[in-house]
PDB file of C-alpha atoms in Angstrom:
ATOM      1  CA  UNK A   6      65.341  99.585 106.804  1.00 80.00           C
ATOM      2  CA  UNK A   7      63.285  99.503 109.706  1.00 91.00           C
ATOM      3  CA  UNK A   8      61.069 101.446 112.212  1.00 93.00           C
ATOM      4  CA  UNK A   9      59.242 100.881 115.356  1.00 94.00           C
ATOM      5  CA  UNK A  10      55.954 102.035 117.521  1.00 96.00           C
ATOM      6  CA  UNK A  11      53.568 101.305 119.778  1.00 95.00           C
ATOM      7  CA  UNK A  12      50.095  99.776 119.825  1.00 97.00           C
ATOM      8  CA  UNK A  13      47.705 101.333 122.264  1.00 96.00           C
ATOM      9  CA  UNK A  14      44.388  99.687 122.463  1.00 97.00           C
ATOM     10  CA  UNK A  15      42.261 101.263 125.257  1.00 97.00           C
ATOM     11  CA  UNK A  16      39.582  99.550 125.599  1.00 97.00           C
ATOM     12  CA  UNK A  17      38.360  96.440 123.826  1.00 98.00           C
ATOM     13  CA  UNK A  18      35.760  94.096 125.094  1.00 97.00           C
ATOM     14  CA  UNK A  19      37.187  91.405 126.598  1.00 96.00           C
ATOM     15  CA  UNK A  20      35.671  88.494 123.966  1.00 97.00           C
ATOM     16  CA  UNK A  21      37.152  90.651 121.501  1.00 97.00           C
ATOM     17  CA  UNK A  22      40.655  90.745 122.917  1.00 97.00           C
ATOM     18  CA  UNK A  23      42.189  87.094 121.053  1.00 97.00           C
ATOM     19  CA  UNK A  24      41.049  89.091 117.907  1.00 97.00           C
ATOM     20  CA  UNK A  25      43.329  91.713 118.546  1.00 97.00           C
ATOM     21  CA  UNK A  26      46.237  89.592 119.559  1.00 97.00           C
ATOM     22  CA  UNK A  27      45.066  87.811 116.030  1.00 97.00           C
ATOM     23  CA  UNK A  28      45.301  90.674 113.910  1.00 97.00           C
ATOM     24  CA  UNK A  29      48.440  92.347 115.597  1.00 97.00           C
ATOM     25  CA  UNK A  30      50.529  88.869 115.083  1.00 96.00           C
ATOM     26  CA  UNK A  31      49.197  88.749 111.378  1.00 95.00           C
ATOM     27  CA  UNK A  32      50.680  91.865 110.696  1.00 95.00           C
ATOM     28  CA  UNK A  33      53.591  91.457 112.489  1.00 94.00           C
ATOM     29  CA  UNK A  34      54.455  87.905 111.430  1.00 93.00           C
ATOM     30  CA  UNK A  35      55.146  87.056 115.319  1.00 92.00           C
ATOM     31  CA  UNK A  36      52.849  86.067 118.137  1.00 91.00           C
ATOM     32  CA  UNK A  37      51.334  89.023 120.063  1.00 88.00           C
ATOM     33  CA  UNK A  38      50.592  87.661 123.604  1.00 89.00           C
ATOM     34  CA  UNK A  39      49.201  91.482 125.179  1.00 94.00           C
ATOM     35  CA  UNK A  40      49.072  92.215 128.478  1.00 94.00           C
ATOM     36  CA  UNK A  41      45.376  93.227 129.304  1.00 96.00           C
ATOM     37  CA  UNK A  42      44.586  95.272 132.439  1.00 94.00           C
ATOM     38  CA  UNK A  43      41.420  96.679 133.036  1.00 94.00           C
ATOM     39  CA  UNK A  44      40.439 100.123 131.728  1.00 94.00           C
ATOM     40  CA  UNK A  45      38.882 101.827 134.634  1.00 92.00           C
ATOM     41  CA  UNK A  46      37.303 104.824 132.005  1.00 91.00           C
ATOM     42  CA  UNK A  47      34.682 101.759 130.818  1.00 92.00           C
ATOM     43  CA  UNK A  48      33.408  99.333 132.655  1.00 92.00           C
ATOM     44  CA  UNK A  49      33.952  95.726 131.646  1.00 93.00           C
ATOM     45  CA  UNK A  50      36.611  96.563 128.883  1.00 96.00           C
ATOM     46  CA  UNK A  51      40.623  95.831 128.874  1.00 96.00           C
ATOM     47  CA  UNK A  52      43.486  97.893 127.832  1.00 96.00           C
ATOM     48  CA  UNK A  53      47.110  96.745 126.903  1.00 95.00           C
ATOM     49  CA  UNK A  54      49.449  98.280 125.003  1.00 94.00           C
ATOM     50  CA  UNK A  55      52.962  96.750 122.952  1.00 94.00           C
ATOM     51  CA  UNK A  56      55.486  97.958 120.809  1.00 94.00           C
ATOM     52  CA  UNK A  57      56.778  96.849 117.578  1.00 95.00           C
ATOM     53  CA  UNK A  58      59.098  96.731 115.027  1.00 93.00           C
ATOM     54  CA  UNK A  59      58.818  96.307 111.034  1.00 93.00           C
ATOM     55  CA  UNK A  60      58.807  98.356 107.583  1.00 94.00           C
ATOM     56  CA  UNK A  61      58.127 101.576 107.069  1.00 95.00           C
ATOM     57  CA  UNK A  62      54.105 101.174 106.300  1.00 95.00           C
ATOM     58  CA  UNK A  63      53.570  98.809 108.940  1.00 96.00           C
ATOM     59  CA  UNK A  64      51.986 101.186 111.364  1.00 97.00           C
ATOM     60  CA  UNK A  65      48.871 101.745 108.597  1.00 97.00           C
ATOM     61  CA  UNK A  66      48.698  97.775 108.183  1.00 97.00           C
ATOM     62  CA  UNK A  67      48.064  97.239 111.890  1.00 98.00           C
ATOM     63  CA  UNK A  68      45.768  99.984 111.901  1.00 98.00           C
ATOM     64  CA  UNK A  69      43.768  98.529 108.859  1.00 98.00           C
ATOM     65  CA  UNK A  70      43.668  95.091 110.988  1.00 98.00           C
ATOM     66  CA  UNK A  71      42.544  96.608 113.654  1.00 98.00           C
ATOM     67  CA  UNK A  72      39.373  98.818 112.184  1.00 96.00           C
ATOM     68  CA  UNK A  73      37.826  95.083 112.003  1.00 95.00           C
ATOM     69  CA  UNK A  74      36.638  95.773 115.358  1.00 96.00           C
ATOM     70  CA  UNK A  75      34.531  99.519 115.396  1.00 96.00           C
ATOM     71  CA  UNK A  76      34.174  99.702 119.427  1.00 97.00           C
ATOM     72  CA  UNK A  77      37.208  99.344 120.034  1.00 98.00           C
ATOM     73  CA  UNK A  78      39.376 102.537 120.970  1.00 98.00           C
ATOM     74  CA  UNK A  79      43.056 102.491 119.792  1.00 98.00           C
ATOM     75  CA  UNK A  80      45.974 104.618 118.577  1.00 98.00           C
ATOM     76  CA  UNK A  81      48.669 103.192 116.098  1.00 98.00           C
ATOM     77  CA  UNK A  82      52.427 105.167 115.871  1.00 96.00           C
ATOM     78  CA  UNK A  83      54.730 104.601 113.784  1.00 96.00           C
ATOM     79  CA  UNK A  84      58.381 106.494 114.283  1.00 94.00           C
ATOM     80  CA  UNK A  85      59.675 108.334 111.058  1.00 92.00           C
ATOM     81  CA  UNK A  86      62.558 106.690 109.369  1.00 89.00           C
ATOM     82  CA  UNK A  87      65.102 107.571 107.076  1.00 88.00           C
ATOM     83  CA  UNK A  88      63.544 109.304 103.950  1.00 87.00           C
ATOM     84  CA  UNK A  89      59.694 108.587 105.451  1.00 89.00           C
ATOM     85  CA  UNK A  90      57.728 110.842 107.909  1.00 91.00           C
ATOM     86  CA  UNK A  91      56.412 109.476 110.924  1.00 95.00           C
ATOM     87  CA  UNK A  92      52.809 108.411 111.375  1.00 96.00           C
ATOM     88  CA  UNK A  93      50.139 108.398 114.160  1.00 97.00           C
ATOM     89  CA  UNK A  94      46.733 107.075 113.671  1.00 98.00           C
ATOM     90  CA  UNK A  95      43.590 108.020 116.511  1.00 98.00           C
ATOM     91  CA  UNK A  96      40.410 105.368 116.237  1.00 98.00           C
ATOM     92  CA  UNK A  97      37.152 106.363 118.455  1.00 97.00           C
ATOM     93  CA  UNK A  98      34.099 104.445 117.674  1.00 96.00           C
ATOM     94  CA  UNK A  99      32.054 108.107 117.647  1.00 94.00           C
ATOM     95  CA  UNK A 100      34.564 109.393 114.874  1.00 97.00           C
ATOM     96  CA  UNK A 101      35.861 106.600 113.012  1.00 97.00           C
ATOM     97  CA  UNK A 102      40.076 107.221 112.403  1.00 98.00           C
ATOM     98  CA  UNK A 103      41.928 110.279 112.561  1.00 97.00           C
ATOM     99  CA  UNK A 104      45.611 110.123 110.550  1.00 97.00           C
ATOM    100  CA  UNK A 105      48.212 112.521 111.009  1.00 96.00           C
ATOM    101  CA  UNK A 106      52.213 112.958 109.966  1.00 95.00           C
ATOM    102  CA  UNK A 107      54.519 113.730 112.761  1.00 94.00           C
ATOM    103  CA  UNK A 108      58.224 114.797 113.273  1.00 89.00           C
ATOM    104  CA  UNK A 109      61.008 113.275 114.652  1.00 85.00           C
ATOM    105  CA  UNK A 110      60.141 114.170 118.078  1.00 86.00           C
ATOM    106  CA  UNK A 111      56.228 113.169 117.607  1.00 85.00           C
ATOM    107  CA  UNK A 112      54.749 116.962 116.581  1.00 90.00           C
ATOM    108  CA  UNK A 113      51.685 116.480 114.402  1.00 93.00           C
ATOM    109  CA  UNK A 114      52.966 118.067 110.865  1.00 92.00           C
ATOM    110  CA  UNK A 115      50.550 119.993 109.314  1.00 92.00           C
ATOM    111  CA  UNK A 116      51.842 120.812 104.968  1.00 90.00           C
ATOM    112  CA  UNK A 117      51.438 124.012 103.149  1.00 92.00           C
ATOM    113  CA  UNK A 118      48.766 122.622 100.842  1.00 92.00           C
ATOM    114  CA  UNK A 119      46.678 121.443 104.181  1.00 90.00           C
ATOM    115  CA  UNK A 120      47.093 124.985 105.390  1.00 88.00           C
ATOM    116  CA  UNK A 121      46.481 126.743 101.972  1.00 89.00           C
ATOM    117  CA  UNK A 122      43.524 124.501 101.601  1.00 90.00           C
ATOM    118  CA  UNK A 123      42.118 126.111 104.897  1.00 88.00           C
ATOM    119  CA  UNK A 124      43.259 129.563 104.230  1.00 84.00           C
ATOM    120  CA  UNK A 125      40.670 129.305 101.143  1.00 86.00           C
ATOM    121  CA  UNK A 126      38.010 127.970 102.748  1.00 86.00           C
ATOM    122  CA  UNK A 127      37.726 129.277 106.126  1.00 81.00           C
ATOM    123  CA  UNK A 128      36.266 132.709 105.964  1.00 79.00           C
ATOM    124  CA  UNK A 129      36.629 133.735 109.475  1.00 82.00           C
ATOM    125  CA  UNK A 130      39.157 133.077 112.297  1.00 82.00           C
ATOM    126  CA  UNK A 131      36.965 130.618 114.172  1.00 85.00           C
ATOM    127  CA  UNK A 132      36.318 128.378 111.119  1.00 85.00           C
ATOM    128  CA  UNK A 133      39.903 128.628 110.489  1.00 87.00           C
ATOM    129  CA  UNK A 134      40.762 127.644 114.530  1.00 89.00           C
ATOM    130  CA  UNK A 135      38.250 124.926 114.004  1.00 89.00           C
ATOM    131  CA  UNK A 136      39.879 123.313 111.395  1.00 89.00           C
ATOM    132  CA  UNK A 137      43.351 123.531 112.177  1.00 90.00           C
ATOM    133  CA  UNK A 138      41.763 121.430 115.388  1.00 92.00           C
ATOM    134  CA  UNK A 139      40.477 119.053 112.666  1.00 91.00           C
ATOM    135  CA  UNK A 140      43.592 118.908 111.587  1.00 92.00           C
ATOM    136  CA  UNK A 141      45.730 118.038 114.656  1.00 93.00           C
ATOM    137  CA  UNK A 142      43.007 115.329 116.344  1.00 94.00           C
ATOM    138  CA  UNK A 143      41.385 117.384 118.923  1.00 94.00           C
ATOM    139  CA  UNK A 144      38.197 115.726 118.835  1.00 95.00           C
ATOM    140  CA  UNK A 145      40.752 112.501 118.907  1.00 96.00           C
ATOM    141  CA  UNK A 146      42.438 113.764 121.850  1.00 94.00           C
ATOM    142  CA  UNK A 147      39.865 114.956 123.594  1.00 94.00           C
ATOM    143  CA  UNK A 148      37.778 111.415 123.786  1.00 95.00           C
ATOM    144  CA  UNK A 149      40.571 109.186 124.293  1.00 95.00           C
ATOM    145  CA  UNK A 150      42.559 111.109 126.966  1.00 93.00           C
ATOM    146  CA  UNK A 151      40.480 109.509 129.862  1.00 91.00           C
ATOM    147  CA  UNK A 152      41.450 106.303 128.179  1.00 92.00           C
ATOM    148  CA  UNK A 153      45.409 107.392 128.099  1.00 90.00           C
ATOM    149  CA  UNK A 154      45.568 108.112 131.530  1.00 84.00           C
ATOM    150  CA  UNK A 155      44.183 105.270 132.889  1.00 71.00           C
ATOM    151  CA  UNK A 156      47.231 103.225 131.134  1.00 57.00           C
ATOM    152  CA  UNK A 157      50.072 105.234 132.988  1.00 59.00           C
ATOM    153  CA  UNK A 158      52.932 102.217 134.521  1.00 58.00           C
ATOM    154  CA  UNK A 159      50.430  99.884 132.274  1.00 56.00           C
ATOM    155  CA  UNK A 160      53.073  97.073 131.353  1.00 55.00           C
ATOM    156  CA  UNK A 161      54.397  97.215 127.360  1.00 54.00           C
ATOM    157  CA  UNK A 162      54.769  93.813 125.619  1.00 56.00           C
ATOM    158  CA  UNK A 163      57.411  94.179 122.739  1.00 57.00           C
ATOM    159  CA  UNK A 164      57.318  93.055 119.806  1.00 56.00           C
ATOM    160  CA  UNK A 165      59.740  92.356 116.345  1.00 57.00           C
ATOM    161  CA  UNK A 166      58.466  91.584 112.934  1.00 56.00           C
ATOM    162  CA  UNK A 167      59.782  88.599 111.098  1.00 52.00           C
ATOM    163  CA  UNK A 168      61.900  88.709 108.310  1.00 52.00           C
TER     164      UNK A 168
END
């Protein structure tokens, strides 16, 4: 059984690009040759972006390489598969790494105990707004959305795991 994603670094310096490629094909088991572009939302940095196939679990091992490198800015999905939720992963140098499950069409999924949890906690409705943000990555969203957008028609390198 297998599953796929997507990569997306936004914006790595560029000595620490080869590192990147480095980790990506150590996970993978194949050689990761990105395509960098500049990222216009920081000067000086690249972006690039490539997709993947491997195990279910795969998505959390490339994000695990990755957090070597704290400035860069990166998100990690990984597509649900039979009997195993999907997976999307948010990494900001200000707030470290967000981790969410998501649906077959890519919907954050938030669980009853999550919810429960906040229901018992949150006293009033703007705690409880504020943490149902936590929850789904606003903070996440919010500082690397300049960093999406600058990658729109940005080429995608694919890639397959071996064995």
């Amino acid at each position: 059984m297998s599953t796929r994603g997507v990569v997306y670094v936004h914006s790595s310096p560029s000595a620490v690009c080869p590192h990147v490629e480095w980790a990506i094909s150590g996970t993978l088991g194949v050689r990761a040759n990105l395509q960098w572009t500049a990222q216009p939302e920081a000067a000086g940095q690249l972006r690039a972006e490539c997709g993947w196939t491997g195990d279910p679990g795969t998505g959390a091992k490339l994000v695990a390489a990755l957090k070597a490198w704290p400035m860069l800015r990166f998100e990690v999905t990984e597509e649900p598969s039979p009997g195993v939720d999907g997976e999307r992963f948010c990494f900001a140098p200000t707030l470290g790494l967000w981790r969410a499950r998501t649906s077959a069409n890519g919907d954050i999924v938030v669980g009853e105990d999550q919810l429960r949890a906040i229901a018992g906690t949150a006293r009033a409705g703007e705690a409880f707004a504020h943490r149902v943000d936590e929850l789904l990555g606003a903070s996440w969203d919010a500082a690397l959305e300049p960093f999406r957008r600058a990658g729109d028609g940005a080429p995608v390198t694919w890639l397959h795991r071996v064995g």
